[in-house]
mmCIF file of N, CA and C and ligand atoms in Angstrom:
data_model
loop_
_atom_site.group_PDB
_atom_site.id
_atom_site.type_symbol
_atom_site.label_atom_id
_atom_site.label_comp_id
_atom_site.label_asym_id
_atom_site.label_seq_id
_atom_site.Cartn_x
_atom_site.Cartn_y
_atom_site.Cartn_z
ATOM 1 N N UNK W 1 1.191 0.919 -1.718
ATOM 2 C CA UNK W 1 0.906 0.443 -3.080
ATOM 3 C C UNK W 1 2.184 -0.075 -3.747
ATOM 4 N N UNK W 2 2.912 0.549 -3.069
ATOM 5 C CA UNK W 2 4.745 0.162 -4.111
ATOM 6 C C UNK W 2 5.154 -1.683 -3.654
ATOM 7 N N UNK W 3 4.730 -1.725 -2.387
ATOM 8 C CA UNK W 3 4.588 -3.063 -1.624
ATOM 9 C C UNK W 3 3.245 -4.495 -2.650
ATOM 10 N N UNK W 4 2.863 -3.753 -2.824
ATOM 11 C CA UNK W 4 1.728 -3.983 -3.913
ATOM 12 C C UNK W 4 1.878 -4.773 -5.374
ATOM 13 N N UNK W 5 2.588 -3.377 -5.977
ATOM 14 C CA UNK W 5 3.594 -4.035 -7.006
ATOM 15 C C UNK W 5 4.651 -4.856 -6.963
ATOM 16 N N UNK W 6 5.279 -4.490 -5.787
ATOM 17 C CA UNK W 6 6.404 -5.957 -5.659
ATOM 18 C C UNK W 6 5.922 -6.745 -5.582
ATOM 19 N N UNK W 7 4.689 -7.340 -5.031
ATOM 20 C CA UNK W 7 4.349 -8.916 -4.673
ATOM 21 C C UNK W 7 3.736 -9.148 -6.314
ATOM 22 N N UNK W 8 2.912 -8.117 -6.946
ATOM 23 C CA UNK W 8 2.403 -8.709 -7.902
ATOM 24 C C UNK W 8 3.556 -8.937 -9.150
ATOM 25 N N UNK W 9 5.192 -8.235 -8.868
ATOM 26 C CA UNK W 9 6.310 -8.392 -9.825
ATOM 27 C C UNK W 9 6.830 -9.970 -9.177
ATOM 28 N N UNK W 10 6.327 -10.139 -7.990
ATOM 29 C CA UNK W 10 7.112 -11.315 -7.558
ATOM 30 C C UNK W 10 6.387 -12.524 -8.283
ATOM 31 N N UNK W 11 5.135 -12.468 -8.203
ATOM 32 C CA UNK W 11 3.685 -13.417 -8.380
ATOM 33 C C UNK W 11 4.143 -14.010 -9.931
ATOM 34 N N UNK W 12 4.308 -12.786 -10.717
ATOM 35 C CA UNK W 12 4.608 -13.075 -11.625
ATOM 36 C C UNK W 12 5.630 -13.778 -12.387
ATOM 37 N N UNK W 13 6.832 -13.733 -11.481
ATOM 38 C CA UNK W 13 8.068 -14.466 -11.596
ATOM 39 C C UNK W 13 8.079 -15.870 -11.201
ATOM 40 N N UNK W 14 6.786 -15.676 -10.346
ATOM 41 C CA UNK W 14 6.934 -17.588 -9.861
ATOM 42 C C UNK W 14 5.473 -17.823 -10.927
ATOM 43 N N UNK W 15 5.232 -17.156 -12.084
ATOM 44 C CA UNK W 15 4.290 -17.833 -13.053
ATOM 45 C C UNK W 15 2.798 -17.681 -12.645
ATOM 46 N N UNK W 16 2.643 -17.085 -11.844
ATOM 47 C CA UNK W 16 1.216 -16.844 -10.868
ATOM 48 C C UNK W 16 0.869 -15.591 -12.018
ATOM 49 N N UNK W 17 -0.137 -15.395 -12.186
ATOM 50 C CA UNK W 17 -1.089 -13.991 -12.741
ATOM 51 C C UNK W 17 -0.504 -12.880 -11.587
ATOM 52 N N UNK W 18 0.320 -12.280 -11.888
ATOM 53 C CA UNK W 18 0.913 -10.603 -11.303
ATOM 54 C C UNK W 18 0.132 -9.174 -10.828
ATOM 55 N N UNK W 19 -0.585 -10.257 -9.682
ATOM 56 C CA UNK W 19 -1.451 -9.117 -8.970
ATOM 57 C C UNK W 19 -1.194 -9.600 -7.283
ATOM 58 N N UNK W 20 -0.846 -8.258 -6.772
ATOM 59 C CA UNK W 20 -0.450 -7.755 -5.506
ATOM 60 C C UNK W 20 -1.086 -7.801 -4.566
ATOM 61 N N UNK W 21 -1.308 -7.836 -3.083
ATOM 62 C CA UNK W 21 -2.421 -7.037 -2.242
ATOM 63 C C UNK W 21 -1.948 -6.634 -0.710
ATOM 64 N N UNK W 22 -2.183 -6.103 -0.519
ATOM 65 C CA UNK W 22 -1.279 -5.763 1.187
ATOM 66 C C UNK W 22 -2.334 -5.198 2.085
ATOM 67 N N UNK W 23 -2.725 -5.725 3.465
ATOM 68 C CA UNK W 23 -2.920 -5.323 4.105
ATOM 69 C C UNK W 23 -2.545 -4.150 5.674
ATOM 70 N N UNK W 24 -2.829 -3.132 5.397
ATOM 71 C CA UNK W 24 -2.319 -2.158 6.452
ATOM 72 C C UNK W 24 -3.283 -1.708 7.717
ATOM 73 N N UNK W 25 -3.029 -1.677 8.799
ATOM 74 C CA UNK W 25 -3.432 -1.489 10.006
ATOM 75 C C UNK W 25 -2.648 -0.453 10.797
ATOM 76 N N UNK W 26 -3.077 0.856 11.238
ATOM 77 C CA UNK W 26 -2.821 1.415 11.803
ATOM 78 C C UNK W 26 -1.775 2.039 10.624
ATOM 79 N N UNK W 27 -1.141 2.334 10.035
ATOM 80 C CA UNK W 27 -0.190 2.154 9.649
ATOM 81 C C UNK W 27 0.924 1.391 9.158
ATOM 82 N N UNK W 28 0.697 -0.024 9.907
ATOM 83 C CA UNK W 28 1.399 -1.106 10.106
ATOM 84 C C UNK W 28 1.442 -2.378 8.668
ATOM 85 N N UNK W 29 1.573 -2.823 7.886
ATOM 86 C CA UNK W 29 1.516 -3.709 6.962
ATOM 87 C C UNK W 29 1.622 -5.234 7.886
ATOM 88 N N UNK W 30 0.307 -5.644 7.577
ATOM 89 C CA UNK W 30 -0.162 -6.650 8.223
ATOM 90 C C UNK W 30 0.231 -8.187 7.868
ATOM 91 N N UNK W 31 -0.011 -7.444 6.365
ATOM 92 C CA UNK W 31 0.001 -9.123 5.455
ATOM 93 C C UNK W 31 -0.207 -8.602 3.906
ATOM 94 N N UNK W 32 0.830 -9.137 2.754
ATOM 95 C CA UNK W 32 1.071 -8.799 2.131
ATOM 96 C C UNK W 32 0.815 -10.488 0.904
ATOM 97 N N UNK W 33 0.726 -10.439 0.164
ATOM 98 C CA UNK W 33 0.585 -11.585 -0.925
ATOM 99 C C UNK W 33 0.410 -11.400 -2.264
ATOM 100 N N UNK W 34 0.975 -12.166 -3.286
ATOM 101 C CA UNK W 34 0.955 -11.903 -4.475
ATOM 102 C C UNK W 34 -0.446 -13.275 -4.835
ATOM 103 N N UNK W 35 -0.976 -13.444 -6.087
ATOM 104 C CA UNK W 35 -1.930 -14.895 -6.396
ATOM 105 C C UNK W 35 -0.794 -15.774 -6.154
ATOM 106 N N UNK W 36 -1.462 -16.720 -5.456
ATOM 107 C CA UNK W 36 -0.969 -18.138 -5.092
ATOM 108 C C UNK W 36 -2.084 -18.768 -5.888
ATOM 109 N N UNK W 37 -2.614 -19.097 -6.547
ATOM 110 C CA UNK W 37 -3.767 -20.188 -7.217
ATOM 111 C C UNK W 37 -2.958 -21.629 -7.544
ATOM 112 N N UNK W 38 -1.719 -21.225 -8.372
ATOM 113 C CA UNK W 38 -1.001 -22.379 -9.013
ATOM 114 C C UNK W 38 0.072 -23.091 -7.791
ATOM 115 N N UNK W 39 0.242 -22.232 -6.892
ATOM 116 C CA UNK W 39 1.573 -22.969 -6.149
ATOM 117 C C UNK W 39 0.484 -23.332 -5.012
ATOM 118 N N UNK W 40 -0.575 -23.209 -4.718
ATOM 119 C CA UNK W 40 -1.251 -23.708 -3.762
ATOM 120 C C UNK W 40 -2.774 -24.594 -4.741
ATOM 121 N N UNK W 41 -2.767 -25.155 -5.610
ATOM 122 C CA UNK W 41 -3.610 -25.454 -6.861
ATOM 123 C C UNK W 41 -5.002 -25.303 -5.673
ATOM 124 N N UNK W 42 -5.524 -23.509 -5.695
ATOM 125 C CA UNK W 42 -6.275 -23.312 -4.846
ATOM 126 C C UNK W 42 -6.745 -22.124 -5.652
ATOM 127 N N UNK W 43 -8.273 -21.978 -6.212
ATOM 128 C CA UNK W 43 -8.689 -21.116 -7.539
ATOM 129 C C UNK W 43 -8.831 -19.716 -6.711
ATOM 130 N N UNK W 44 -9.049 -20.133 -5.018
ATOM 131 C CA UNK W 44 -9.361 -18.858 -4.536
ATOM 132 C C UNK W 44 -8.422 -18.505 -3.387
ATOM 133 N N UNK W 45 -6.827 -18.586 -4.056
ATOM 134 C CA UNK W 45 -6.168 -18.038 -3.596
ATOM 135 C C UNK W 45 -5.589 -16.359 -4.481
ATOM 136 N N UNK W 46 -6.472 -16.179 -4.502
ATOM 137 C CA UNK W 46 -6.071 -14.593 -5.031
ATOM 138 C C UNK W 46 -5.500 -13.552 -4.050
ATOM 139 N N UNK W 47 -4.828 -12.841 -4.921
ATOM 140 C CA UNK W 47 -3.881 -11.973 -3.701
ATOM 141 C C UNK W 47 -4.647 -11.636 -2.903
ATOM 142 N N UNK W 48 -6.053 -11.328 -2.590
ATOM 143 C CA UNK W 48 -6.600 -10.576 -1.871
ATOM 144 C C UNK W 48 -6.805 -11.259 -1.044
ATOM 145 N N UNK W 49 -7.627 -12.719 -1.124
ATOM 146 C CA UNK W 49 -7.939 -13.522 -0.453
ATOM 147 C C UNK W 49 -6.872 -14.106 0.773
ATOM 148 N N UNK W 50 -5.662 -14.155 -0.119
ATOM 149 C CA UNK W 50 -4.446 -14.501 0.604
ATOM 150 C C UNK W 50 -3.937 -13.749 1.188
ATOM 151 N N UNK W 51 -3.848 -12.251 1.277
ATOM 152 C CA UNK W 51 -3.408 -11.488 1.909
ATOM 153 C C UNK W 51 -4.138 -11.521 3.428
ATOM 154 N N UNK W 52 -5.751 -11.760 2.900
ATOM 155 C CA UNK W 52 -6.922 -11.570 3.962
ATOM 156 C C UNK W 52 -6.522 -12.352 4.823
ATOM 157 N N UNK W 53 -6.571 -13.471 4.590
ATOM 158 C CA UNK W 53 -6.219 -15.057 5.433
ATOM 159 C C UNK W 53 -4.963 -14.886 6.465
ATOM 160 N N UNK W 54 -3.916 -14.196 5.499
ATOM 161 C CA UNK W 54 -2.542 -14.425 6.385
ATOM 162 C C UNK W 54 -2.655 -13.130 7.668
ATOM 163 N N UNK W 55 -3.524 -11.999 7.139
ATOM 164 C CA UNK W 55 -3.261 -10.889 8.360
ATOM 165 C C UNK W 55 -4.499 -11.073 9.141
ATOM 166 N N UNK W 56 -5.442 -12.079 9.139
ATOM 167 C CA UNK W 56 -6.898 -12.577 10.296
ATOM 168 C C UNK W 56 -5.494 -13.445 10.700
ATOM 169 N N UNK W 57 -4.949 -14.163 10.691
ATOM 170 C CA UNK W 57 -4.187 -15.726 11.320
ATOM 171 C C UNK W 57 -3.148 -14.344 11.931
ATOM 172 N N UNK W 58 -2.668 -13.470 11.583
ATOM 173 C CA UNK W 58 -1.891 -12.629 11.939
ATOM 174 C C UNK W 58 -2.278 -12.359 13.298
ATOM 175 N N UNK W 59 -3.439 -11.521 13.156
ATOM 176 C CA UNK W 59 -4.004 -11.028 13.800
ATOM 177 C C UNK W 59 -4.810 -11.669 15.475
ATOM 178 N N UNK W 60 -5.359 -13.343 14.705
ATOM 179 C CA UNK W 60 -6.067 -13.837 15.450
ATOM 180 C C UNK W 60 -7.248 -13.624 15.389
ATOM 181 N N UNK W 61 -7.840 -12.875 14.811
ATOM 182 C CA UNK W 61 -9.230 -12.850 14.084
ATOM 183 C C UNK W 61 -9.968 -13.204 12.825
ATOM 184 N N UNK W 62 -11.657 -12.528 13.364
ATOM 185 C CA UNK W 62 -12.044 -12.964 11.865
ATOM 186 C C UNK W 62 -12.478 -11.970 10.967
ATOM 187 N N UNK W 63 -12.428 -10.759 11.549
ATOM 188 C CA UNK W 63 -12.387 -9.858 10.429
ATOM 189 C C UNK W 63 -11.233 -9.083 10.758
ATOM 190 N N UNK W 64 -11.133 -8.062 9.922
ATOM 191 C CA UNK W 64 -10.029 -6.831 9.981
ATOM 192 C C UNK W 64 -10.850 -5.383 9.977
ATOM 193 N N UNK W 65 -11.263 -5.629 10.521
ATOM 194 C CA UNK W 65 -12.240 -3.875 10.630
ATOM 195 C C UNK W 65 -10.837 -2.958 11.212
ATOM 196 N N UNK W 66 -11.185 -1.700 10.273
ATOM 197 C CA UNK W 66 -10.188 -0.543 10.654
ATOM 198 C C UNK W 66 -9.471 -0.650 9.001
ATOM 199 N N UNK W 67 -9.078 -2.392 8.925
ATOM 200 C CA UNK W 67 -7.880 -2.341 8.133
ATOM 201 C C UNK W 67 -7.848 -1.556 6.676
ATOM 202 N N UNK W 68 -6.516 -1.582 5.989
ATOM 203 C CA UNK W 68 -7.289 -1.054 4.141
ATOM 204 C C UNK W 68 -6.757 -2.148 3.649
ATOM 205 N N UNK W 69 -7.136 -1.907 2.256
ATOM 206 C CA UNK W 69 -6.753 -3.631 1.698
ATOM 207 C C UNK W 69 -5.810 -2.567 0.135
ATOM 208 N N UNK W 70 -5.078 -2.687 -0.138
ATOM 209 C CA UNK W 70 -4.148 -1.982 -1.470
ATOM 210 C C UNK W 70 -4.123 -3.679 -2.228
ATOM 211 N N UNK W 71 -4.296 -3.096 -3.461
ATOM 212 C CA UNK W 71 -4.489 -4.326 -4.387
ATOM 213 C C UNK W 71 -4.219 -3.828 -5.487
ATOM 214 N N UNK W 72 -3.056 -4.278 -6.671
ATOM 215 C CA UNK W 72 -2.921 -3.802 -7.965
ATOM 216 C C UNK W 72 -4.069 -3.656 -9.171
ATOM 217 N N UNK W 73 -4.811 -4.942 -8.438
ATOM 218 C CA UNK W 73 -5.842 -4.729 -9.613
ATOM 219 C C UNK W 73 -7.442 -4.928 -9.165
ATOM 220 N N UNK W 74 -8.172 -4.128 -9.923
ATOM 221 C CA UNK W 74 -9.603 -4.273 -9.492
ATOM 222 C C UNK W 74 -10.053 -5.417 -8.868
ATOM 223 N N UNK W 75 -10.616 -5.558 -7.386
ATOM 224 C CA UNK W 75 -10.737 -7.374 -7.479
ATOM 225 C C UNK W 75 -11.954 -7.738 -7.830
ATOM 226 N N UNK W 76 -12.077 -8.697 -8.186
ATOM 227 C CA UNK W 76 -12.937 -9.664 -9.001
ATOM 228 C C UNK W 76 -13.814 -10.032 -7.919
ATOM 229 N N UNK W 77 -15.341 -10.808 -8.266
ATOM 230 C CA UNK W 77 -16.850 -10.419 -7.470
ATOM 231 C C UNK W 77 -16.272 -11.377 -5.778
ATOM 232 N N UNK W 78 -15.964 -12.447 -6.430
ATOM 233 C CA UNK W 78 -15.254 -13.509 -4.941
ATOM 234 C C UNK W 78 -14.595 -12.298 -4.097
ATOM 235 N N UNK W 79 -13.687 -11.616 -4.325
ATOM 236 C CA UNK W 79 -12.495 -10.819 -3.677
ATOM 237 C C UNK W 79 -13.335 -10.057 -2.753
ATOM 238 N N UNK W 80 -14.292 -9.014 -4.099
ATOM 239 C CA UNK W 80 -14.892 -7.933 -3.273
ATOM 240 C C UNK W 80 -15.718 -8.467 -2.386
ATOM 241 N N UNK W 81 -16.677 -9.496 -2.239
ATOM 242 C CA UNK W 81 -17.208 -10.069 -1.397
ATOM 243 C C UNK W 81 -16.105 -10.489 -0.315
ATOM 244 N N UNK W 82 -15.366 -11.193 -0.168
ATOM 245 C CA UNK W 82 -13.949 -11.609 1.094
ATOM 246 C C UNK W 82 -13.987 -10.142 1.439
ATOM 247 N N UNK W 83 -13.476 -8.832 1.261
ATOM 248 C CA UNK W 83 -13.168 -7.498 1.539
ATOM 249 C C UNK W 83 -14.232 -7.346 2.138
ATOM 250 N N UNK W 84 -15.575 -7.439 1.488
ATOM 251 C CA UNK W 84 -16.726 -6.853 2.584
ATOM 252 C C UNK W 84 -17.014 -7.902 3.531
ATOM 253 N N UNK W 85 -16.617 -9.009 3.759
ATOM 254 C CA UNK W 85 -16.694 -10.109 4.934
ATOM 255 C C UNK W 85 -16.002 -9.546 6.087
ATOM 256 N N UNK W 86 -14.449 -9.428 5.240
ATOM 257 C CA UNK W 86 -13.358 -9.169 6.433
ATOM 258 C C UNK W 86 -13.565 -7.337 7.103
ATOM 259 N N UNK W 87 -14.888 -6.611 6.354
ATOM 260 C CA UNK W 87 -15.079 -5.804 7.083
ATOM 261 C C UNK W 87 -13.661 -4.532 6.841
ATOM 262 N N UNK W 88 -13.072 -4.708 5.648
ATOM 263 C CA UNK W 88 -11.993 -3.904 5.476
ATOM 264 C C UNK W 88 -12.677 -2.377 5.226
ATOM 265 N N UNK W 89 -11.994 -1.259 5.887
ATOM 266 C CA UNK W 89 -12.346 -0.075 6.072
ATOM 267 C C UNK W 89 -11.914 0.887 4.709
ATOM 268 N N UNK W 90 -11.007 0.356 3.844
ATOM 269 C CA UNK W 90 -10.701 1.530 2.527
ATOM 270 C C UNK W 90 -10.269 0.514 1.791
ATOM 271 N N UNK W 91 -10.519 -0.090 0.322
ATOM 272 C CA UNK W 91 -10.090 -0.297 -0.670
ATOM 273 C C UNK W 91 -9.623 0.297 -1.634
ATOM 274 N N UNK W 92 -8.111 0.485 -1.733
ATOM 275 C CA UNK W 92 -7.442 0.841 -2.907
ATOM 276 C C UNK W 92 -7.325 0.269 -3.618
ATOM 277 N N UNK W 93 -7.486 0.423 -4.788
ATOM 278 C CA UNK W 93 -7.029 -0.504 -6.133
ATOM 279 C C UNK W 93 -6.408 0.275 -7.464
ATOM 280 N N UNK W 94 -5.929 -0.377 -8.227
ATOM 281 C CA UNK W 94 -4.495 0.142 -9.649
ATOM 282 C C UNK W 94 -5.309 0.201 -10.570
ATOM 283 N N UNK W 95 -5.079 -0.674 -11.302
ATOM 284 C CA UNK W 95 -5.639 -0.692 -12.982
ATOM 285 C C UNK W 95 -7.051 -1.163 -12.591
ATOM 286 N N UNK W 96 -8.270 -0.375 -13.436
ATOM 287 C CA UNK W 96 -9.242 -0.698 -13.688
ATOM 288 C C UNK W 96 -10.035 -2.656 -14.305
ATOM 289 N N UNK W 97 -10.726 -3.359 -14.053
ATOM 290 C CA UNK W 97 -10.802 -4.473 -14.519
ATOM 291 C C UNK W 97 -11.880 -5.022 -15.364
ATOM 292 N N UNK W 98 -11.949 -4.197 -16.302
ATOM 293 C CA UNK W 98 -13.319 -4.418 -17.144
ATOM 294 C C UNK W 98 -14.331 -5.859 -17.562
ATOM 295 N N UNK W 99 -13.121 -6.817 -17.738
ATOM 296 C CA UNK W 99 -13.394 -7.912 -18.013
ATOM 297 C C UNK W 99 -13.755 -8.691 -16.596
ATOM 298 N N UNK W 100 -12.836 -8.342 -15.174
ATOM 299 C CA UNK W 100 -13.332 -9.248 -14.263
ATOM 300 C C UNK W 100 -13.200 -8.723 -13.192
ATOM 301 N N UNK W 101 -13.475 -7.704 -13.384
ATOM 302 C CA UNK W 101 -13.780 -6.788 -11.668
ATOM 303 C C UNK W 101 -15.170 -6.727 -11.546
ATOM 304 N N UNK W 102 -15.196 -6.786 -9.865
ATOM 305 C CA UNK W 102 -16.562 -7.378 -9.842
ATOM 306 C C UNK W 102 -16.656 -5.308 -8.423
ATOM 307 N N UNK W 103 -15.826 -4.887 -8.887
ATOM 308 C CA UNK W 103 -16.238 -3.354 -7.869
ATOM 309 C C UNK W 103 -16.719 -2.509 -8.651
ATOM 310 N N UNK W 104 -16.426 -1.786 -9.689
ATOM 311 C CA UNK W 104 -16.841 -0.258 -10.416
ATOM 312 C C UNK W 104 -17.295 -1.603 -11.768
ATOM 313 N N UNK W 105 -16.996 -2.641 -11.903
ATOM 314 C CA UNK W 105 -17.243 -3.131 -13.237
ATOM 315 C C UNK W 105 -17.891 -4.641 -12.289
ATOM 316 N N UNK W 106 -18.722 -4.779 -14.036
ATOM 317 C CA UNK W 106 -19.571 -6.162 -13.796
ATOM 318 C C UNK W 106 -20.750 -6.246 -12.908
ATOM 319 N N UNK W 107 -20.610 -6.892 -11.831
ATOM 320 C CA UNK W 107 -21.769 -6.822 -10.575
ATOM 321 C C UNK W 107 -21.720 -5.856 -9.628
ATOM 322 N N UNK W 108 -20.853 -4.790 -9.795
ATOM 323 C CA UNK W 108 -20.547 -3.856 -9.119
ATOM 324 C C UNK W 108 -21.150 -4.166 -7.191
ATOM 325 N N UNK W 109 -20.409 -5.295 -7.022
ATOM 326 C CA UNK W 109 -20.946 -6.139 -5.565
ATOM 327 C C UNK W 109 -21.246 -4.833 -4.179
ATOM 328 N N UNK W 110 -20.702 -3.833 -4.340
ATOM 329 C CA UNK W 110 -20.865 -2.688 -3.101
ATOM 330 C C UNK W 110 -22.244 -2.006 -3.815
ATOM 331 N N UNK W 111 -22.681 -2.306 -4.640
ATOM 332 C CA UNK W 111 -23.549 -1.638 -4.372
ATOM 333 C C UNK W 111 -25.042 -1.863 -4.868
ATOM 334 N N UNK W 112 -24.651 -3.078 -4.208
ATOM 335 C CA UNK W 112 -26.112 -3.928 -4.239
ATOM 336 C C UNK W 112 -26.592 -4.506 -2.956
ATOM 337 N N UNK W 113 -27.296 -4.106 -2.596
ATOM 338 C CA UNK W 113 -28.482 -4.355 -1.228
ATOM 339 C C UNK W 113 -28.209 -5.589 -0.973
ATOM 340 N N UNK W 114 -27.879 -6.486 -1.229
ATOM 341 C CA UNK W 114 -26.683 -8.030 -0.464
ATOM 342 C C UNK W 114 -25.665 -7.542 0.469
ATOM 343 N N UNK W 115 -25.327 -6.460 -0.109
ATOM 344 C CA UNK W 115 -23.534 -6.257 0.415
ATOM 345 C C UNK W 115 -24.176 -5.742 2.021
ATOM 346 N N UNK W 116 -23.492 -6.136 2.570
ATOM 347 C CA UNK W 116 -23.764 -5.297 3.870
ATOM 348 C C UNK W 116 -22.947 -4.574 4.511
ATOM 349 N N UNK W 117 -21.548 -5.279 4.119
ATOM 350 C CA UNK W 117 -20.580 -3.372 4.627
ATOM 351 C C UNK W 117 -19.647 -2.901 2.573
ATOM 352 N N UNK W 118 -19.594 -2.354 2.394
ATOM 353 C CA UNK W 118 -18.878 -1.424 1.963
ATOM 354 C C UNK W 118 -18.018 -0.865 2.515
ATOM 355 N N UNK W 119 -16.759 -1.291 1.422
ATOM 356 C CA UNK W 119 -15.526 -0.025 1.912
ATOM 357 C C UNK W 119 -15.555 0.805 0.959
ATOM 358 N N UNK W 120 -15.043 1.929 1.760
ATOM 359 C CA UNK W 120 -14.522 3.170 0.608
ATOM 360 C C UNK W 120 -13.744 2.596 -0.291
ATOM 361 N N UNK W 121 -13.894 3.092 -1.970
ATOM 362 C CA UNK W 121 -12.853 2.254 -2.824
ATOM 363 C C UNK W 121 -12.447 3.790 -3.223
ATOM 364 N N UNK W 122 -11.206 3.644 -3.562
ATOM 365 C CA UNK W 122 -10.567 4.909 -4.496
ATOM 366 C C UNK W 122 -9.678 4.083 -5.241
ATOM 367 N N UNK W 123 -9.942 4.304 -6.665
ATOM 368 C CA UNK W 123 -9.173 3.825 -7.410
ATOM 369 C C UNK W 123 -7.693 4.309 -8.599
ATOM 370 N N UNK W 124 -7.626 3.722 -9.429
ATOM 371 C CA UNK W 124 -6.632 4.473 -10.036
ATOM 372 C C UNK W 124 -5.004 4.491 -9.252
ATOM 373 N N UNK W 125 -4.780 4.405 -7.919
ATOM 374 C CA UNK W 125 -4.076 4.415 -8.011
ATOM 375 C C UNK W 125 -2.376 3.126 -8.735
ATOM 376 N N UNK W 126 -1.513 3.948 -8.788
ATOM 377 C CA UNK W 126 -0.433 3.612 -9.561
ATOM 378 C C UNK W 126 -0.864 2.513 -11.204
ATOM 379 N N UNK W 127 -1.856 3.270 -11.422
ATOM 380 C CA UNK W 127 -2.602 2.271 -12.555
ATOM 381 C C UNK W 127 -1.768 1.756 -13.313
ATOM 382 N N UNK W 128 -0.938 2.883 -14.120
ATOM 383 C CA UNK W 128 -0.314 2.771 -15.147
ATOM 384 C C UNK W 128 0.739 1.622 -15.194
ATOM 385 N N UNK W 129 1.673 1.424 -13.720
ATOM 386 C CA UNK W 129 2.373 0.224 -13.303
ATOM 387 C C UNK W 129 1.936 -1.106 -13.269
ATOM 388 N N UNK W 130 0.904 -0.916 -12.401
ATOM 389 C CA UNK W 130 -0.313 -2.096 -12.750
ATOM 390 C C UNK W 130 -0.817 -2.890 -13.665
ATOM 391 N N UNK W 131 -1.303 -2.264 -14.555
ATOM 392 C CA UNK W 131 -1.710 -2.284 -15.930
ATOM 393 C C UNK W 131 -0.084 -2.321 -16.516
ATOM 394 N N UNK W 132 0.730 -2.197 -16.729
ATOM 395 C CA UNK W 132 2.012 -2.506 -17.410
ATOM 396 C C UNK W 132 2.447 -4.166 -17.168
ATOM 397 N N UNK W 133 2.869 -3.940 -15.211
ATOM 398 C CA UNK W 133 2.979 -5.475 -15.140
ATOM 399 C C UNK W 133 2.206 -6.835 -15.762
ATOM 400 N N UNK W 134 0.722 -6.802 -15.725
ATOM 401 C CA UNK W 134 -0.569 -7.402 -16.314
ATOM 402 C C UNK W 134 -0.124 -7.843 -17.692
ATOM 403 N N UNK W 135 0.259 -6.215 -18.456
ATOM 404 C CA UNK W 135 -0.109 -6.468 -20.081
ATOM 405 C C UNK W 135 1.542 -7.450 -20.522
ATOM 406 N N UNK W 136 2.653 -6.850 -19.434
ATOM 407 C CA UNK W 136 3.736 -7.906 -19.826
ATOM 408 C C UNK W 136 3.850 -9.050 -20.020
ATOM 409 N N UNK W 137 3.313 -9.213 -18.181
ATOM 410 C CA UNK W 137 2.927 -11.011 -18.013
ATOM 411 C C UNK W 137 2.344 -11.592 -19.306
ATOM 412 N N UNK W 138 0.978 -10.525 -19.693
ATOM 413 C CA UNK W 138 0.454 -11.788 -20.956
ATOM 414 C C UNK W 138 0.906 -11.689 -22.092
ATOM 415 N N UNK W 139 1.648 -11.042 -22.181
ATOM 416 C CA UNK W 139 2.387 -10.691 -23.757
ATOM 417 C C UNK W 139 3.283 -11.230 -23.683
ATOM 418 N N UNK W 140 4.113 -11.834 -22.867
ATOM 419 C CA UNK W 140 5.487 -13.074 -22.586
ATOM 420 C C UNK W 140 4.666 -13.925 -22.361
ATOM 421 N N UNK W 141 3.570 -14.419 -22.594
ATOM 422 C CA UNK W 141 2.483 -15.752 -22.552
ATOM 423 C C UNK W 141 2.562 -16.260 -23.613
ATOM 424 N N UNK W 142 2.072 -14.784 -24.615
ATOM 425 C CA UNK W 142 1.858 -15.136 -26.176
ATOM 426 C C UNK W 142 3.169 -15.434 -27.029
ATOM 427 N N UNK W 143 4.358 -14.601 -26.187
ATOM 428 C CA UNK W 143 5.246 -15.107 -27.448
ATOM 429 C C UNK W 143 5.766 -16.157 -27.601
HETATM 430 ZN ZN1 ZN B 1 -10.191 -12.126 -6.931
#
């Protein structure tokens, strides 16, 4: 998760929305990415998505079964759908996403009879960091 926050402290420095995501295997950190949307003018390059992409090309596959996916922030309905594609085995996630998380909030996508795999989600973790980086980024928006 600390890998997590760096990409989403990095994301943020190159002007990207400051959310993280890392993929781990075995132990191993597969593929790691902060949002690319603006440096790749690509709406569904979200960390998650991008993380997904770089550790399947990693990998040589098309899903990641086994893998976990660590993500700073709740992902949004696109994400959680990519996560249950790529067949990811544990979703961690930081700060809660009321407005555009599409897992515990909104369409709550795992747990609707569409979804066909579900990962374990446990959330909360390192929220408070999470949710800090987020509220900075947009508060150096506004001033
Ligand atoms: Zn997303």
């Amino acid at each position: 998760m600390e890998l997590a926050l760096e990409e989403a402290r990095a994301a943020g420095a190159r002007g990207e929305v400051p959310i993280g995501a890392v993929v781990v295997l075995d132990g191993t950190v597969i593929a790691s990415s902060g949002n690319r949307t603006r440096e790749l003018n690509d709406i569904t390059a979200h960390a998650e998505v991008a993380a997904i992409r770089m550790a399947c090309e990693a990998l040589g596959q098309e899903r990641l079964t086994g893998a976990d996916l660590y993500v700073t922030l709740e992902p949004c309905t696109m994400c959680a759908a990519a996560i249950s594609f790529a067949r990811i085995r544990r979703l961690y996630y930081g700060a809660e996403d009321p407005k555009g998380g599409g897992v515990d909030s909104g369409v709550r996508f795992y747990a609707q009879p569409t979804c066909h795999h579900a990962p374990e989600v446990y959330s909360g973790m390192s929220e408070v960091q999470a949710a800090e980086i987020l509220r900075g980024f947009f508060q150096g928006k506004r001033d």
